[in-house]
GROMACS .gro file of C-alpha atoms in nm:
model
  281
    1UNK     CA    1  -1.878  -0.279  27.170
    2UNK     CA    2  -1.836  -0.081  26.856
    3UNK     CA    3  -1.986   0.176  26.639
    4UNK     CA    4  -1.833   0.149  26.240
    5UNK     CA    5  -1.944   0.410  26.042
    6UNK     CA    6  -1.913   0.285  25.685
    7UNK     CA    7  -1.973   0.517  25.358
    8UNK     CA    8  -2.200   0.435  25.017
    9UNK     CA    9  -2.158   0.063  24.971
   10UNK     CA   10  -2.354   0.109  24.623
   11UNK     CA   11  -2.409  -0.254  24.559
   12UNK     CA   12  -2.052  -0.327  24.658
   13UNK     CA   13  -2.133  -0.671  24.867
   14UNK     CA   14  -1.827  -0.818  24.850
   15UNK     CA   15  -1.634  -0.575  24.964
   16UNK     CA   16  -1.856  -0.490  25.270
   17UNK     CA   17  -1.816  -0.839  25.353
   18UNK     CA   18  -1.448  -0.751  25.388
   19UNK     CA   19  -1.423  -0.485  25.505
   20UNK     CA   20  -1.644  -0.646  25.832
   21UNK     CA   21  -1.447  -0.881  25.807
   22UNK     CA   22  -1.076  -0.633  25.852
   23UNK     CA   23  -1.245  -0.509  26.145
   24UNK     CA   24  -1.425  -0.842  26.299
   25UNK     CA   25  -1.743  -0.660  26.286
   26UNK     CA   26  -1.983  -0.899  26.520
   27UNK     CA   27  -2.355  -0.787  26.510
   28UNK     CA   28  -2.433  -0.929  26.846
   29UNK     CA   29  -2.220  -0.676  27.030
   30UNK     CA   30  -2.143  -0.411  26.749
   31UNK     CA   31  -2.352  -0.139  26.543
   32UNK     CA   32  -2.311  -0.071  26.215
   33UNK     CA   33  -2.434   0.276  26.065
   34UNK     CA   34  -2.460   0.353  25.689
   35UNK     CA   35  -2.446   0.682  25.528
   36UNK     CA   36  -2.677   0.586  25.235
   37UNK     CA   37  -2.699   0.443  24.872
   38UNK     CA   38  -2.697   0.109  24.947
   39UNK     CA   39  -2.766  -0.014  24.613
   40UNK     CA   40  -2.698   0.069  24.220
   41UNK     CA   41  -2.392   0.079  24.015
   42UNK     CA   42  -2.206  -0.243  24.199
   43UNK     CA   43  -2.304  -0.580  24.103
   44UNK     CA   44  -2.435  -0.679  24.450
   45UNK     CA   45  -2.740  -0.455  24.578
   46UNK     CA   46  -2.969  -0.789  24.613
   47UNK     CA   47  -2.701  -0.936  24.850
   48UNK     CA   48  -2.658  -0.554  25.045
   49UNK     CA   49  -3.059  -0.527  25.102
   50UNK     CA   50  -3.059  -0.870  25.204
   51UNK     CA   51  -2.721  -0.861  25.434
   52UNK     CA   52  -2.849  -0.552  25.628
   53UNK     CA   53  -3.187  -0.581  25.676
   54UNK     CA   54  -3.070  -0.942  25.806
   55UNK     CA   55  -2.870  -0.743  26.084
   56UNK     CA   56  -3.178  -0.593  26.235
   57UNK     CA   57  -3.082  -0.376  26.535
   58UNK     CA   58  -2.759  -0.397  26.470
   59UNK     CA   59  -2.792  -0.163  26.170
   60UNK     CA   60  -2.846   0.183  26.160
   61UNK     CA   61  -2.888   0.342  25.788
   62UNK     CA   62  -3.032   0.666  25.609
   63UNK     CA   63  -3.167   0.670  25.280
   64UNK     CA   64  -2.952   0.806  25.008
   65UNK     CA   65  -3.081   0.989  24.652
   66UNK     CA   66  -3.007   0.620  24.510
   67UNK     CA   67  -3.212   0.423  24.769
   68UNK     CA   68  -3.496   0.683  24.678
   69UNK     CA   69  -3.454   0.604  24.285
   70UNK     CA   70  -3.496   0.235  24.351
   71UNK     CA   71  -3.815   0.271  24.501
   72UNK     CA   72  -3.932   0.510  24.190
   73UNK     CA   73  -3.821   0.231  23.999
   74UNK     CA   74  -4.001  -0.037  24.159
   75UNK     CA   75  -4.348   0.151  24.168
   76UNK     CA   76  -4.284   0.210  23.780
   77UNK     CA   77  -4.243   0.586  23.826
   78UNK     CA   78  -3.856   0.642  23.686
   79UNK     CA   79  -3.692   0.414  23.446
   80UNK     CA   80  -3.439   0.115  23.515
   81UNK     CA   81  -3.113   0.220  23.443
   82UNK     CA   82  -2.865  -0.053  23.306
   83UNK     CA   83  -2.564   0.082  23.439
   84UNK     CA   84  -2.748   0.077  23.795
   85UNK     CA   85  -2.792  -0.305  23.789
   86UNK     CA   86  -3.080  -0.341  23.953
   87UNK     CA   87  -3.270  -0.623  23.702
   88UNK     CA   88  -3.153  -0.888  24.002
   89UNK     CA   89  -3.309  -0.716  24.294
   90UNK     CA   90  -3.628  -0.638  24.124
   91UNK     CA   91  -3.641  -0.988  23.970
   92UNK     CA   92  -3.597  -1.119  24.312
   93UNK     CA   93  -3.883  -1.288  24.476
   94UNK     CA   94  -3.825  -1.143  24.773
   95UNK     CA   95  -3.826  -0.773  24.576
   96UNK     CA   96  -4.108  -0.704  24.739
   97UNK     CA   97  -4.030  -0.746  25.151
   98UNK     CA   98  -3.692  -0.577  25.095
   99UNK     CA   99  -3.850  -0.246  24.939
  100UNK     CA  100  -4.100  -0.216  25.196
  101UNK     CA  101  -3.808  -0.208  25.456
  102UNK     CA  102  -3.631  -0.040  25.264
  103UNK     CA  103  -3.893   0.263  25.252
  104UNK     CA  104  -3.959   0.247  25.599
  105UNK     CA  105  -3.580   0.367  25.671
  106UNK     CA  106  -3.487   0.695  25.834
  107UNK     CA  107  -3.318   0.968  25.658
  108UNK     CA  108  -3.163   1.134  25.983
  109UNK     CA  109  -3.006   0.926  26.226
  110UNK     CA  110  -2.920   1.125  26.548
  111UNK     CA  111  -2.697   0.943  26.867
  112UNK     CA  112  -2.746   1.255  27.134
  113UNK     CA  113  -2.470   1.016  27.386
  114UNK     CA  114  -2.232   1.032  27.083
  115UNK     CA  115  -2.352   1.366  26.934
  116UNK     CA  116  -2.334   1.195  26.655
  117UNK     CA  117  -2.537   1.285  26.346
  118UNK     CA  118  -2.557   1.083  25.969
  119UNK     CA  119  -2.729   1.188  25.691
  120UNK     CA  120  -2.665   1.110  25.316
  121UNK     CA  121  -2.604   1.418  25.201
  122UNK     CA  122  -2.574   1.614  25.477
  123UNK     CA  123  -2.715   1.890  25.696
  124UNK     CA  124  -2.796   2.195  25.531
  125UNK     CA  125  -2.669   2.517  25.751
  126UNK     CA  126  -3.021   2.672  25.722
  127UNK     CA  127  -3.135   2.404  26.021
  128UNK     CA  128  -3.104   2.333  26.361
  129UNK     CA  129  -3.183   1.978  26.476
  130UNK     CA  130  -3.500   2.023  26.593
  131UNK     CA  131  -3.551   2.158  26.236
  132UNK     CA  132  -3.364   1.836  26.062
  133UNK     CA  133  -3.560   1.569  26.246
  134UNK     CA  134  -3.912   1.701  26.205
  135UNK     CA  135  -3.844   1.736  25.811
  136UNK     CA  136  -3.656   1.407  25.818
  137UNK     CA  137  -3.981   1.222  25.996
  138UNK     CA  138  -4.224   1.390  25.774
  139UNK     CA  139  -4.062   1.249  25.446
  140UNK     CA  140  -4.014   0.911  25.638
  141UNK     CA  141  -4.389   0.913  25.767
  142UNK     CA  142  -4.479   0.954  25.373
  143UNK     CA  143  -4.253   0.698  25.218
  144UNK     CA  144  -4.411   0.454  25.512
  145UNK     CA  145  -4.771   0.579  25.382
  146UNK     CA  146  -4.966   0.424  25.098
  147UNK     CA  147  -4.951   0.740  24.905
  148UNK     CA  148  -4.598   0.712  24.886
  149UNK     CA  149  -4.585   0.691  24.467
  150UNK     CA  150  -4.720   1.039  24.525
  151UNK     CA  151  -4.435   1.146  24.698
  152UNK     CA  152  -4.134   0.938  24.466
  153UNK     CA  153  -4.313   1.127  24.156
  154UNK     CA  154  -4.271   1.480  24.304
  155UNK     CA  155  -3.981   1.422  24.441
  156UNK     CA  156  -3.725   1.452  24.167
  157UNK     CA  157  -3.650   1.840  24.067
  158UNK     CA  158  -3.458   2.133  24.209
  159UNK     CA  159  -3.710   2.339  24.332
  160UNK     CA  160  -3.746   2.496  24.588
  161UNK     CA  161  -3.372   2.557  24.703
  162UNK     CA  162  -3.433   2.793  24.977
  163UNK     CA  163  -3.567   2.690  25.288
  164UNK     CA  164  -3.859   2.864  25.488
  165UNK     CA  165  -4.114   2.768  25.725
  166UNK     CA  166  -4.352   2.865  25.461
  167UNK     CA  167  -4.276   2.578  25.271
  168UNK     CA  168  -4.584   2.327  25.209
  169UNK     CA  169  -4.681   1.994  25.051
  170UNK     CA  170  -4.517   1.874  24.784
  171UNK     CA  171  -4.297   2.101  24.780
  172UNK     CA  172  -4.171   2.107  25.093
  173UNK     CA  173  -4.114   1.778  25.104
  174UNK     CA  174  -3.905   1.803  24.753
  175UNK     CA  175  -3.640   2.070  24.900
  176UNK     CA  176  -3.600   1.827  25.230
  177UNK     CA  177  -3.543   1.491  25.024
  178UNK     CA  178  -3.265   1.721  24.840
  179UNK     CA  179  -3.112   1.843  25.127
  180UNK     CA  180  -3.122   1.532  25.307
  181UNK     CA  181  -2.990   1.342  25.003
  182UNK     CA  182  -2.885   1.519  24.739
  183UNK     CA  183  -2.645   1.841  24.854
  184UNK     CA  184  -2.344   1.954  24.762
  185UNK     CA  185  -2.286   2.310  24.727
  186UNK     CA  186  -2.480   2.570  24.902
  187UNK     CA  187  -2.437   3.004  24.846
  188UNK     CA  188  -2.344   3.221  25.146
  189UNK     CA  189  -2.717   3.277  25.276
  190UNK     CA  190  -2.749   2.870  25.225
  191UNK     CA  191  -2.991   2.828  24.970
  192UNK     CA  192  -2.910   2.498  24.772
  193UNK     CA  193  -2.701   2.477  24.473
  194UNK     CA  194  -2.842   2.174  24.317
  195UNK     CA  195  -2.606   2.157  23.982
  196UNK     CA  196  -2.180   2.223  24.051
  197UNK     CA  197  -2.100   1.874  24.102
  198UNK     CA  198  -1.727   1.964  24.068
  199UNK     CA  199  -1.459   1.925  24.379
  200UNK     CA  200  -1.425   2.245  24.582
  201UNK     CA  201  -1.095   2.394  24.448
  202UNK     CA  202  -1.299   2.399  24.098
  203UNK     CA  203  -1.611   2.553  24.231
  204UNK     CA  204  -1.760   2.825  24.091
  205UNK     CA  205  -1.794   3.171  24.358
  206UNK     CA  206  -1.961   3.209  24.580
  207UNK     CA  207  -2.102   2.809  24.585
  208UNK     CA  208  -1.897   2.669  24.867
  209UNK     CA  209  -1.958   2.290  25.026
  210UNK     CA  210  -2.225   2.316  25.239
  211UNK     CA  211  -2.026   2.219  25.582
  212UNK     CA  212  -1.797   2.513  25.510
  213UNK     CA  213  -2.069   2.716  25.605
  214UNK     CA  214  -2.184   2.827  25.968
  215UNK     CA  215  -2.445   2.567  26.103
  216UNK     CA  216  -2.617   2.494  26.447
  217UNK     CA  217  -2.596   2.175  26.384
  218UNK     CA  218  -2.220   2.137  26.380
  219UNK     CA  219  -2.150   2.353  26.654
  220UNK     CA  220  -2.273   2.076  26.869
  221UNK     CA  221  -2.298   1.769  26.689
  222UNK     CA  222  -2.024   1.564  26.478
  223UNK     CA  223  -2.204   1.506  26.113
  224UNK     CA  224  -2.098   1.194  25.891
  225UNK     CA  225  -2.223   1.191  25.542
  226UNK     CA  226  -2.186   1.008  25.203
  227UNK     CA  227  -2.298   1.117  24.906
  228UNK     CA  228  -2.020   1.312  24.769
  229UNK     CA  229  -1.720   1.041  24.665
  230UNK     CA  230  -1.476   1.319  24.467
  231UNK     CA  231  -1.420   1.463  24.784
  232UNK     CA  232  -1.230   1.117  24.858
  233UNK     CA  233  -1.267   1.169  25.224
  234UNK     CA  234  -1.118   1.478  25.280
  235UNK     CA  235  -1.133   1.908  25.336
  236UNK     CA  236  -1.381   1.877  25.567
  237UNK     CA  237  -1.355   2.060  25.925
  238UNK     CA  238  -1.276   1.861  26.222
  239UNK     CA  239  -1.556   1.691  26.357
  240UNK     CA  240  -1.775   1.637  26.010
  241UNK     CA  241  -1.743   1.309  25.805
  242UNK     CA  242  -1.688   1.247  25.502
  243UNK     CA  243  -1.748   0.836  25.427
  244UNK     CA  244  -1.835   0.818  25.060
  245UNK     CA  245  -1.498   0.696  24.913
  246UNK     CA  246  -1.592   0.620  24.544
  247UNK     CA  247  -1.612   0.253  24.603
  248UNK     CA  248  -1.836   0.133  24.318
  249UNK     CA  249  -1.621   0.401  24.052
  250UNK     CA  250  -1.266   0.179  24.151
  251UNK     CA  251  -1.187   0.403  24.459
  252UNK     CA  252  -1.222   0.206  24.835
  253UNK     CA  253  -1.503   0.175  25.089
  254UNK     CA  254  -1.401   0.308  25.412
  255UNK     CA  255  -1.518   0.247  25.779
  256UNK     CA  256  -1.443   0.500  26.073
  257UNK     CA  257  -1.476   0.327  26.371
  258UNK     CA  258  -1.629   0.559  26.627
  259UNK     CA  259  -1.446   0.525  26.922
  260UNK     CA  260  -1.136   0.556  26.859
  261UNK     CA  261  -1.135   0.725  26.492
  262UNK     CA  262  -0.954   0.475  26.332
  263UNK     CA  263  -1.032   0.445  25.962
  264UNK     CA  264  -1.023   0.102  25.770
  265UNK     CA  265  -1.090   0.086  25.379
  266UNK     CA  266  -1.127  -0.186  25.143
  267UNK     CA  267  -1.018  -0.156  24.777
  268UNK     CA  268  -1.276  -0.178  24.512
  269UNK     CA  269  -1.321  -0.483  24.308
  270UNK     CA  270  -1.416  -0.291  24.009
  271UNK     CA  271  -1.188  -0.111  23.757
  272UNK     CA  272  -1.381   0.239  23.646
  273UNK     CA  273  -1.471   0.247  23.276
  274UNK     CA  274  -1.518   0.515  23.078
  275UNK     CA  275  -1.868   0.602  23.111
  276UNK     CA  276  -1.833   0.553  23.515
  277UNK     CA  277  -1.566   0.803  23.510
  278UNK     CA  278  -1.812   1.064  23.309
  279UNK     CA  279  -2.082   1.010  23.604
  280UNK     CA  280  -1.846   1.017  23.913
  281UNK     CA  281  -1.729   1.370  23.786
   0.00000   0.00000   0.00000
């Protein structure tokens, strides 16, 4: 039995499929977790949502900022990007099973034998766990609601980017979904820098990447995240994980297997066009 940890497939089917296959992934006896962003961009985010929902058990995923959009999407609140390529999956008569599973995912997964944590984005320093799961399960109990278009309306925006336990409603919920999903950069005191996209050597002082800063989280947990492909994998501090490996810009998908740490990629099918590159910086 094996645990894979693979980063943001982003519609990249084909290349999951062999990159399973490099590492004879077999559901029956193996688990499979994914950091997020399943779909958009790649060609194939029908064939993902159908692949891993069809693994059942055997599949453990968090949302990423990208799974959230396609559910705005589909409940007509944001727009349909064409460079996302999503006209298959919503076309697809089955469009409607795979986004109720899909909102019905966790955005924390937590393995207390492995001390293993995964989140898309990442764990923001100004949480413990305790903290992290009960803001992770009140998002998730609200996507799983009916008012959920509620929610995917007030969700997008920066604000607030400070965490306190004063935090309420809408809001509330707004600075978890971006620290859950959408974090990068964090100052010294951790409040959320939601714009410097840039990789850390070009960062602007004082932002620094948030798992460069003191957490209780990763004093006793390992943390594996996606989210952030320019950091290609790397300059992260022993025990945190970085999986999101540009696949869907040209880059490689890469799988850690847990045991052992062995790391496994598969090269991208897709060559990076201009207006990719302009988005991936």
């Amino acid at each position: 039995m094996s645990t894979y940890l693979i980063g943001d497939i982003h519609g990249c089917y084909d290349e999951l499929l062999a990159l399973l296959k490099q590492v004879s992934f077999s559901p029956e006896k193996d688990t499979l977790w994914l950091t997020g962003d399943l779909v958009a961009r790649g060609p194939g985010s029908l064939d993902v949502l159908r692949f891993v929902k069809s693994l059942g058990d055997s599949a453990r995923i968090v949302l990423g900022n990208h799974d959230l959009h396609l559910l705005a999407v589909f409940a007509g609140i944001s727009r349909n990007k064409p460079k996302d390529r999503l006209n298959l999956l919503l076309e697809a008569p089955d469009a409607d099973e795979l986004i109720n599973w899909l909102r019905r995912q966790p955005l924390l997964q937590v393995d207390e034998e492995k001390k293993l944590v995964m989140a898309h984005a990442g764990i923001t320093p100004q949480w413990d766990l305790e903290t992290a799961k009960k803001c992770a399960h009140d998002v998730e109990a609200v996507l799983a609601s009916a008012s959920y278009p509620l929610f995917l309306d007030a969700m997008y925006g920066d604000l607030p980017n400070h965490w306190s336990t004063e935090l309420s409603g809408l809001a509330r919920l707004r600075f978890i979904t971006n620290a859950l999903t959408r974090m990068r950069y964090c100052f010294p005191n951790g409040q959320l820098d939601m714009y410097c996209k840039d990789v850390p050597a070009n960062a602007p002082a004082p932002l620094k990447p948030w798992f460069l800063l003191p957490g209780p989280v990763a004093q006793e947990y390992s943390i594996a995240f996606g989210h952030w492909a320019s950091l290609e994998g790397t300059g992260t501090p022993e025990g945190i994980y970085a999986l999101d490996t540009g696949c869907c810009w040209g880059g490689v998908l890469t799988c850690l297997r847990w045991e052992d740490k062995a790391v496994f990629v598969q090269p991208s099918n897709r060559q990076m066009d201009v207006d990719d590159e302009a988005i991936a910086s």
